Amino acid sequence: MTTLNRSELLFVYDAQDCNPNGNPIGDNRPRRDPDTGQGIITDVRLKRYLRDQLQDDGFDIYVKKTEGRSHTRTKLIKDVLGGVDDADDLEDLGDVAEAFLDAATDVRYFGSTLSFEASDKDEDEAFRDALNSSLPNNYQGPVQFLPSKSLNEVEENEEYDSLTSVISTGEGNRQGGFDLDDKRIKYGIFPFWGLVDNNGAESTNLSQADVERLDTLCWRALKNQTTSRSKLGQEPRLYVRVEYEEGNYHVGGLQNLLELGDDSSESLRSVKDVVVDVTELVETLERVADRIDTLHVVGDGRLELDIGDETIRADEFWSHLSEAGHDVHEIDVLNERDLA
């Protein structure tokens, strides 16, 4: 049985001159709250980065595309189980659920639906029946994130549309409407909140090593998986994993304890314009210190943080928390990375 301490995740990254999460049913415009103008990045978008980084690190994952193509769940499970092709192969595996969770690293984190499609072929139906009798309909993931809303009101940069919509056809004409999905924001800083649920971990065999892997995975995923044309410009700025003592306690909503500092520019265009006020976060961590086992922290020195009357760089945050009496693990993102 897996026994873990509950953890809360606070992961802050920013996006400059890019489209961090376009809405496909909204002309691929960057997602925004219509009332506040805050930018929005969904948890699905963040999980995709994490899944892709897991795959690049050499871990098998279940939810993926191969050669740019989506596949049926039957094809996906055959791929992740490796060499399994029919009901007899499944029987040879013994405990199919254990074999699946051992191979499908992403399912241990985020869960997945496991409803397999019907077929007119008897052999395929026998395989589907064997899968359905060996696996649940879905796994609830013990690691979940809320969608993130930016600390600032984001602005869309209309200049990108105009730049790509006047490309000539080569016949002396302008080709209006070309590549009109190139819609970008000027700047946004996004705090994600996540929970690693100790109770849910048992259902997917999430291990301590899996949880510790998140400490470098989130950071490296933003560094390595946001290099396409519309995604380039995103950078991780602050990561804090609050690992609690045994039990079911967590504060909740850590992202709401952050706000823009008074010294932030009125119009944000880059990380140089931003100061994040973490005073309420620090005060909260001090208030619940007796419930905390360890704080796992990494920060980017280009982001400034306000703590009361003091301003520090984000890469000094671990030191500040340590001096305040917390047990702190300063994460070394590259030297601690866990590759398969």
Short mmCIF file of C-alpha atoms in Angstrom, two decimals:
data_model
loop_
_atom_site.label_atom_id
_atom_site.label_comp_id
_atom_site.label_asym_id
_atom_site.label_seq_id
_atom_site.Cartn_x
_atom_site.Cartn_y
_atom_site.Cartn_z
CA MET A 1 0.00 0.00 0.00
CA THR A 2 1.30 3.45 -0.89
CA THR A 3 1.59 5.83 2.05
CA LEU A 4 2.46 9.43 1.27
CA ASN A 5 2.28 12.75 2.99
CA ARG A 6 -0.20 15.14 1.45
CA SER A 7 1.38 17.97 -0.56
CA GLU A 8 0.17 21.25 -1.99
CA LEU A 9 1.84 22.69 -5.07
CA LEU A 10 2.24 26.34 -5.97
CA PHE A 11 3.75 26.76 -9.42
CA VAL A 12 4.14 30.22 -10.93
CA TYR A 13 5.15 30.79 -14.53
CA ASP A 14 4.83 33.69 -16.92
CA ALA A 15 4.12 34.13 -20.61
CA GLN A 16 5.47 36.94 -22.77
CA ASP A 17 4.48 37.60 -26.39
CA CYS A 18 2.95 34.16 -26.84
CA ASN A 19 -0.33 32.28 -26.64
CA PRO A 20 -0.11 30.19 -23.45
CA ASN A 21 -3.48 28.50 -23.98
CA GLY A 22 -5.59 29.24 -27.04
CA ASN A 23 -9.28 28.41 -27.10
CA PRO A 24 -10.00 26.28 -30.21
CA ILE A 25 -13.69 27.16 -30.16
CA GLY A 26 -12.85 30.84 -29.83
CA ASP A 27 -10.68 31.34 -32.93
CA ASN A 28 -7.68 30.18 -30.86
CA ARG A 29 -7.65 33.44 -28.92
CA PRO A 30 -5.76 33.33 -25.61
CA ARG A 31 -8.21 32.37 -22.87
CA ARG A 32 -9.34 35.24 -20.67
CA ASP A 33 -11.90 35.78 -17.94
CA PRO A 34 -14.52 37.97 -19.65
CA ASP A 35 -15.27 39.90 -16.46
CA THR A 36 -11.78 40.56 -15.07
CA GLY A 37 -9.61 40.30 -18.17
CA GLN A 38 -7.30 37.88 -16.37
CA GLY A 39 -5.58 35.34 -18.59
CA ILE A 40 -6.50 31.68 -18.10
CA ILE A 41 -4.45 28.53 -18.56
CA THR A 42 -6.29 25.26 -18.04
CA ASP A 43 -5.04 22.37 -15.96
CA VAL A 44 -5.30 20.23 -19.11
CA ARG A 45 -2.70 22.43 -20.83
CA LEU A 46 -0.32 22.13 -17.86
CA LYS A 47 -0.78 18.36 -17.64
CA ARG A 48 0.05 18.04 -21.34
CA TYR A 49 3.40 19.74 -20.73
CA LEU A 50 4.07 17.39 -17.82
CA ARG A 51 3.09 14.29 -19.79
CA ASP A 52 5.33 15.30 -22.69
CA GLN A 53 8.25 15.90 -20.32
CA LEU A 54 7.72 12.49 -18.72
CA GLN A 55 7.89 10.92 -22.16
CA ASP A 56 11.04 12.85 -23.03
CA ASP A 57 12.56 11.67 -19.75
CA GLY A 58 12.05 8.08 -20.91
CA PHE A 59 8.95 7.16 -18.91
CA ASP A 60 6.05 5.35 -20.58
CA ILE A 61 2.79 7.29 -20.65
CA TYR A 62 -0.72 6.27 -21.67
CA VAL A 63 -2.29 9.51 -22.97
CA LYS A 64 -0.16 10.53 -25.92
CA LYS A 65 0.05 11.04 -29.63
CA THR A 66 2.50 9.18 -31.82
CA GLU A 67 3.81 10.76 -35.01
CA GLY A 68 1.40 13.63 -34.39
CA ARG A 69 -1.66 11.38 -34.46
CA SER A 70 -4.29 10.61 -31.84
CA HIS A 71 -5.21 6.96 -31.30
CA THR A 72 -7.98 4.83 -29.79
CA ARG A 73 -7.73 3.75 -26.16
CA THR A 74 -7.19 0.16 -27.32
CA LYS A 75 -4.17 1.23 -29.37
CA LEU A 76 -2.87 3.30 -26.45
CA ILE A 77 -3.06 0.48 -23.94
CA LYS A 78 -1.42 -1.97 -26.33
CA ASP A 79 1.37 0.53 -26.77
CA VAL A 80 1.95 1.20 -23.08
CA LEU A 81 1.78 -2.48 -22.13
CA GLY A 82 4.22 -3.36 -24.88
CA GLY A 83 3.73 -6.55 -26.88
CA VAL A 84 0.17 -7.16 -25.70
CA ASP A 85 -2.11 -7.83 -28.65
CA ASP A 86 -4.94 -10.11 -27.56
CA ALA A 87 -6.74 -11.66 -24.59
CA ASP A 88 -4.17 -14.45 -24.25
CA ASP A 89 -1.36 -11.91 -23.95
CA LEU A 90 -3.28 -10.17 -21.16
CA GLU A 91 -3.66 -13.44 -19.30
CA ASP A 92 0.10 -13.95 -19.50
CA LEU A 93 0.59 -10.62 -17.72
CA GLY A 94 -1.10 -11.86 -14.58
CA ASP A 95 -2.26 -8.76 -12.69
CA VAL A 96 -3.16 -6.48 -15.60
CA ALA A 97 -4.00 -3.49 -13.41
CA GLU A 98 -0.63 -3.61 -11.65
CA ALA A 99 1.19 -3.98 -14.96
CA PHE A 100 -0.75 -1.06 -16.44
CA LEU A 101 -0.12 1.29 -13.51
CA ASP A 102 3.53 0.29 -13.40
CA ALA A 103 3.95 1.24 -17.09
CA ALA A 104 1.56 4.22 -17.41
CA THR A 105 3.41 6.84 -15.37
CA ASP A 106 0.99 9.63 -16.28
CA VAL A 107 -2.01 7.62 -15.04
CA ARG A 108 -0.40 7.25 -11.62
CA TYR A 109 -0.36 11.05 -11.45
CA PHE A 110 -3.45 12.25 -13.28
CA GLY A 111 -5.67 9.17 -13.72
CA SER A 112 -7.52 8.38 -16.94
CA THR A 113 -10.71 7.02 -18.44
CA LEU A 114 -10.49 3.42 -19.61
CA SER A 115 -13.53 2.79 -21.81
CA PHE A 116 -12.47 0.74 -24.80
CA GLU A 117 -14.22 0.93 -28.15
CA ALA A 118 -16.35 -1.89 -29.57
CA SER A 119 -15.37 -3.86 -32.68
CA ASP A 120 -17.02 -6.13 -35.23
CA LYS A 121 -14.18 -8.62 -34.89
CA ASP A 122 -14.57 -11.44 -32.35
CA GLU A 123 -10.87 -11.36 -31.43
CA ASP A 124 -11.00 -7.63 -30.70
CA GLU A 125 -14.15 -8.03 -28.63
CA ALA A 126 -12.52 -10.79 -26.61
CA PHE A 127 -9.60 -8.44 -25.96
CA ARG A 128 -11.97 -5.65 -24.92
CA ASP A 129 -13.86 -7.99 -22.56
CA ALA A 130 -10.56 -9.08 -21.00
CA LEU A 131 -9.54 -5.44 -20.50
CA ASN A 132 -12.90 -4.50 -19.00
CA SER A 133 -12.77 -7.40 -16.56
CA SER A 134 -9.21 -6.52 -15.48
CA LEU A 135 -9.36 -2.73 -15.22
CA PRO A 136 -11.76 -0.17 -13.72
CA ASN A 137 -13.67 2.23 -15.97
CA ASN A 138 -11.40 5.04 -14.83
CA TYR A 139 -8.65 5.96 -12.39
CA GLN A 140 -9.09 9.16 -10.40
CA GLY A 141 -5.75 10.96 -10.43
CA PRO A 142 -4.29 11.88 -7.03
CA VAL A 143 -2.43 14.85 -8.54
CA GLN A 144 -4.76 17.60 -9.67
CA PHE A 145 -4.33 21.27 -10.58
CA LEU A 146 -6.83 24.08 -10.77
CA PRO A 147 -6.88 26.20 -13.92
CA SER A 148 -4.75 29.29 -13.37
CA LYS A 149 -5.87 32.90 -13.62
CA SER A 150 -3.14 35.48 -14.13
CA LEU A 151 -2.31 37.95 -11.38
CA ASN A 152 -2.65 40.74 -13.94
CA GLU A 153 -5.17 41.71 -16.59
CA VAL A 154 -3.71 40.49 -19.86
CA GLU A 155 -3.80 42.33 -23.15
CA GLU A 156 -3.84 40.72 -26.58
CA ASN A 157 -1.22 42.03 -28.98
CA GLU A 158 -3.09 42.66 -32.21
CA GLU A 159 0.14 43.36 -34.09
CA TYR A 160 0.84 39.65 -34.50
CA ASP A 161 -2.36 39.15 -36.45
CA SER A 162 -1.58 42.00 -38.78
CA LEU A 163 1.95 40.77 -39.36
CA THR A 164 0.85 37.37 -40.56
CA SER A 165 -2.28 38.35 -42.43
CA VAL A 166 -0.59 40.38 -45.18
CA ILE A 167 1.74 37.76 -46.60
CA SER A 168 1.75 37.96 -50.37
CA THR A 169 0.48 35.10 -52.50
CA GLY A 170 3.31 35.76 -54.97
CA GLU A 171 0.81 36.98 -57.57
CA GLY A 172 0.87 40.58 -56.51
CA ASN A 173 -1.98 40.09 -54.12
CA ARG A 174 -2.15 40.13 -50.37
CA GLN A 175 -3.54 36.95 -48.90
CA GLY A 176 -5.91 38.22 -46.23
CA GLY A 177 -6.79 35.72 -43.54
CA PHE A 178 -3.56 33.72 -43.71
CA ASP A 179 -2.45 32.20 -40.41
CA LEU A 180 -5.01 34.13 -38.38
CA ASP A 181 -4.59 31.79 -35.43
CA ASP A 182 -1.44 33.69 -34.38
CA LYS A 183 -2.94 35.49 -31.43
CA ARG A 184 -0.72 36.35 -28.47
CA ILE A 185 -0.83 38.14 -25.17
CA LYS A 186 1.64 40.85 -24.23
CA TYR A 187 2.39 39.45 -20.78
CA GLY A 188 0.80 37.38 -18.03
CA ILE A 189 2.00 35.84 -14.78
CA PHE A 190 0.10 32.71 -13.79
CA PRO A 191 0.03 30.95 -10.38
CA PHE A 192 -1.11 27.31 -10.47
CA TRP A 193 -2.33 25.54 -7.36
CA GLY A 194 -2.26 21.76 -7.14
CA LEU A 195 -2.87 19.01 -4.63
CA VAL A 196 -1.19 15.63 -4.17
CA ASP A 197 -3.87 13.66 -2.36
CA ASN A 198 -2.44 11.02 -0.05
CA ASN A 199 -5.67 9.00 -0.05
CA GLY A 200 -6.07 8.97 -3.83
CA ALA A 201 -2.44 7.94 -4.24
CA GLU A 202 -3.29 4.45 -3.08
CA SER A 203 -5.69 3.85 -6.00
CA THR A 204 -3.03 4.52 -8.66
CA ASN A 205 0.08 3.31 -6.81
CA LEU A 206 1.56 6.82 -6.83
CA SER A 207 4.94 6.46 -5.13
CA GLN A 208 7.13 8.78 -3.08
CA ALA A 209 9.55 8.83 -6.01
CA ASP A 210 6.69 9.97 -8.29
CA VAL A 211 5.88 12.87 -5.96
CA GLU A 212 9.50 13.91 -5.63
CA ARG A 213 9.81 13.79 -9.42
CA LEU A 214 7.28 16.64 -9.65
CA ASP A 215 9.84 18.93 -8.00
CA THR A 216 11.93 19.03 -11.16
CA LEU A 217 9.30 17.90 -13.69
CA CYS A 218 7.16 21.05 -13.50
CA TRP A 219 10.13 23.35 -13.92
CA ARG A 220 11.74 21.41 -16.75
CA ALA A 221 8.43 20.90 -18.58
CA LEU A 222 8.03 24.67 -18.94
CA LYS A 223 11.62 24.99 -20.06
CA ASN A 224 11.53 22.13 -22.56
CA GLN A 225 7.94 21.77 -23.80
CA THR A 226 7.09 25.40 -24.62
CA THR A 227 9.41 25.88 -27.56
CA SER A 228 6.90 25.79 -30.43
CA ARG A 229 6.21 29.01 -32.33
CA SER A 230 3.18 30.18 -30.35
CA LYS A 231 4.34 28.83 -26.96
CA LEU A 232 7.90 30.17 -26.87
CA GLY A 233 8.13 32.88 -24.22
CA GLN A 234 6.96 31.00 -21.14
CA GLU A 235 9.28 30.62 -18.15
CA PRO A 236 8.98 29.01 -14.71
CA ARG A 237 9.45 31.58 -11.92
CA LEU A 238 8.58 29.97 -8.58
CA TYR A 239 7.75 26.46 -7.37
CA VAL A 240 6.82 25.54 -3.81
CA ARG A 241 5.68 22.10 -2.67
CA VAL A 242 4.34 22.16 0.85
CA GLU A 243 4.74 18.63 2.19
CA TYR A 244 2.64 18.16 5.31
CA GLU A 245 3.06 15.82 8.23
CA GLU A 246 0.91 12.68 8.19
CA GLY A 247 -2.82 13.25 8.01
CA ASN A 248 -5.35 14.86 5.71
CA TYR A 249 -4.60 18.52 6.36
CA HIS A 250 -3.86 21.14 3.73
CA VAL A 251 -4.37 24.91 3.60
CA GLY A 252 -5.90 25.07 0.13
CA GLY A 253 -5.91 27.82 -2.47
CA LEU A 254 -2.29 28.92 -2.07
CA GLN A 255 -2.55 30.78 -5.37
CA ASN A 256 -4.95 33.21 -3.72
CA LEU A 257 -2.25 34.21 -1.23
CA LEU A 258 -0.26 35.90 -3.99
CA GLU A 259 -0.84 39.33 -5.48
CA LEU A 260 1.04 41.86 -7.51
CA GLY A 261 3.34 44.01 -5.39
CA ASP A 262 2.99 47.78 -5.25
CA ASP A 263 6.23 48.21 -7.19
CA SER A 264 4.93 46.33 -10.23
CA SER A 265 4.57 48.45 -13.35
CA GLU A 266 1.11 49.59 -14.31
CA SER A 267 1.38 47.79 -17.65
CA LEU A 268 3.31 44.52 -17.48
CA ARG A 269 5.44 43.57 -20.48
CA SER A 270 8.12 41.30 -18.97
CA VAL A 271 9.31 39.81 -15.70
CA LYS A 272 11.30 43.02 -15.14
CA ASP A 273 7.98 44.82 -14.58
CA VAL A 274 6.70 42.39 -11.95
CA VAL A 275 6.98 42.14 -8.18
CA VAL A 276 4.90 39.37 -6.58
CA ASP A 277 3.78 39.99 -3.00
CA VAL A 278 4.11 36.70 -1.08
CA THR A 279 3.58 38.22 2.38
CA GLU A 280 0.27 36.43 2.99
CA LEU A 281 1.74 33.13 1.78
CA VAL A 282 4.71 33.43 4.17
CA GLU A 283 2.43 34.38 7.07
CA THR A 284 0.18 31.41 6.34
CA LEU A 285 3.10 28.99 6.21
CA GLU A 286 4.31 30.35 9.56
CA ARG A 287 0.84 29.93 11.06
CA VAL A 288 0.62 26.25 10.07
CA ALA A 289 4.32 25.46 10.54
CA ASP A 290 3.64 22.70 13.04
CA ARG A 291 1.71 20.81 10.36
CA ILE A 292 4.45 21.08 7.72
CA ASP A 293 7.13 18.47 7.24
CA THR A 294 9.25 20.08 4.51
CA LEU A 295 9.03 22.95 2.03
CA HIS A 296 10.49 22.08 -1.39
CA VAL A 297 11.40 25.30 -3.19
CA VAL A 298 13.03 26.62 -6.35
CA GLY A 299 12.88 30.15 -7.73
CA ASP A 300 14.13 32.20 -10.64
CA GLY A 301 16.39 35.10 -9.71
CA ARG A 302 14.77 37.35 -12.31
CA LEU A 303 11.49 37.46 -10.36
CA GLU A 304 11.28 39.78 -7.35
CA LEU A 305 9.19 38.95 -4.29
CA ASP A 306 7.82 41.30 -1.65
CA ILE A 307 7.68 39.96 1.91
CA GLY A 308 6.40 42.71 4.17
CA ASP A 309 8.81 45.62 3.78
CA GLU A 310 11.51 43.39 2.28
CA THR A 311 12.11 42.62 -1.39
CA ILE A 312 14.11 39.52 -2.35
CA ARG A 313 14.80 37.54 -5.51
CA ALA A 314 12.78 34.36 -5.99
CA ASP A 315 15.96 32.25 -5.89
CA GLU A 316 16.47 33.54 -2.34
CA PHE A 317 13.00 32.44 -1.19
CA TRP A 318 14.17 29.07 0.08
CA SER A 319 16.77 30.79 2.25
CA HIS A 320 14.19 33.21 3.67
CA LEU A 321 11.88 30.33 4.59
CA SER A 322 14.76 28.39 6.14
CA GLU A 323 15.76 31.36 8.30
CA ALA A 324 12.12 31.58 9.41
CA GLY A 325 12.49 28.12 10.91
CA HIS A 326 11.06 25.82 8.24
CA ASP A 327 12.74 22.65 7.07
CA VAL A 328 13.49 23.56 3.46
CA HIS A 329 14.72 21.53 0.54
CA GLU A 330 16.27 23.79 -2.09
CA ILE A 331 15.54 21.96 -5.35
CA ASP A 332 18.42 21.52 -7.78
CA VAL A 333 16.37 21.17 -10.96
CA LEU A 334 19.02 19.62 -13.18
CA ASN A 335 21.04 17.54 -10.74
CA GLU A 336 17.95 16.05 -9.10
CA ARG A 337 16.07 15.22 -12.29
CA ASP A 338 14.89 11.61 -12.45
CA LEU A 339 15.25 9.96 -15.84
CA ALA A 340 13.93 6.50 -16.71
#
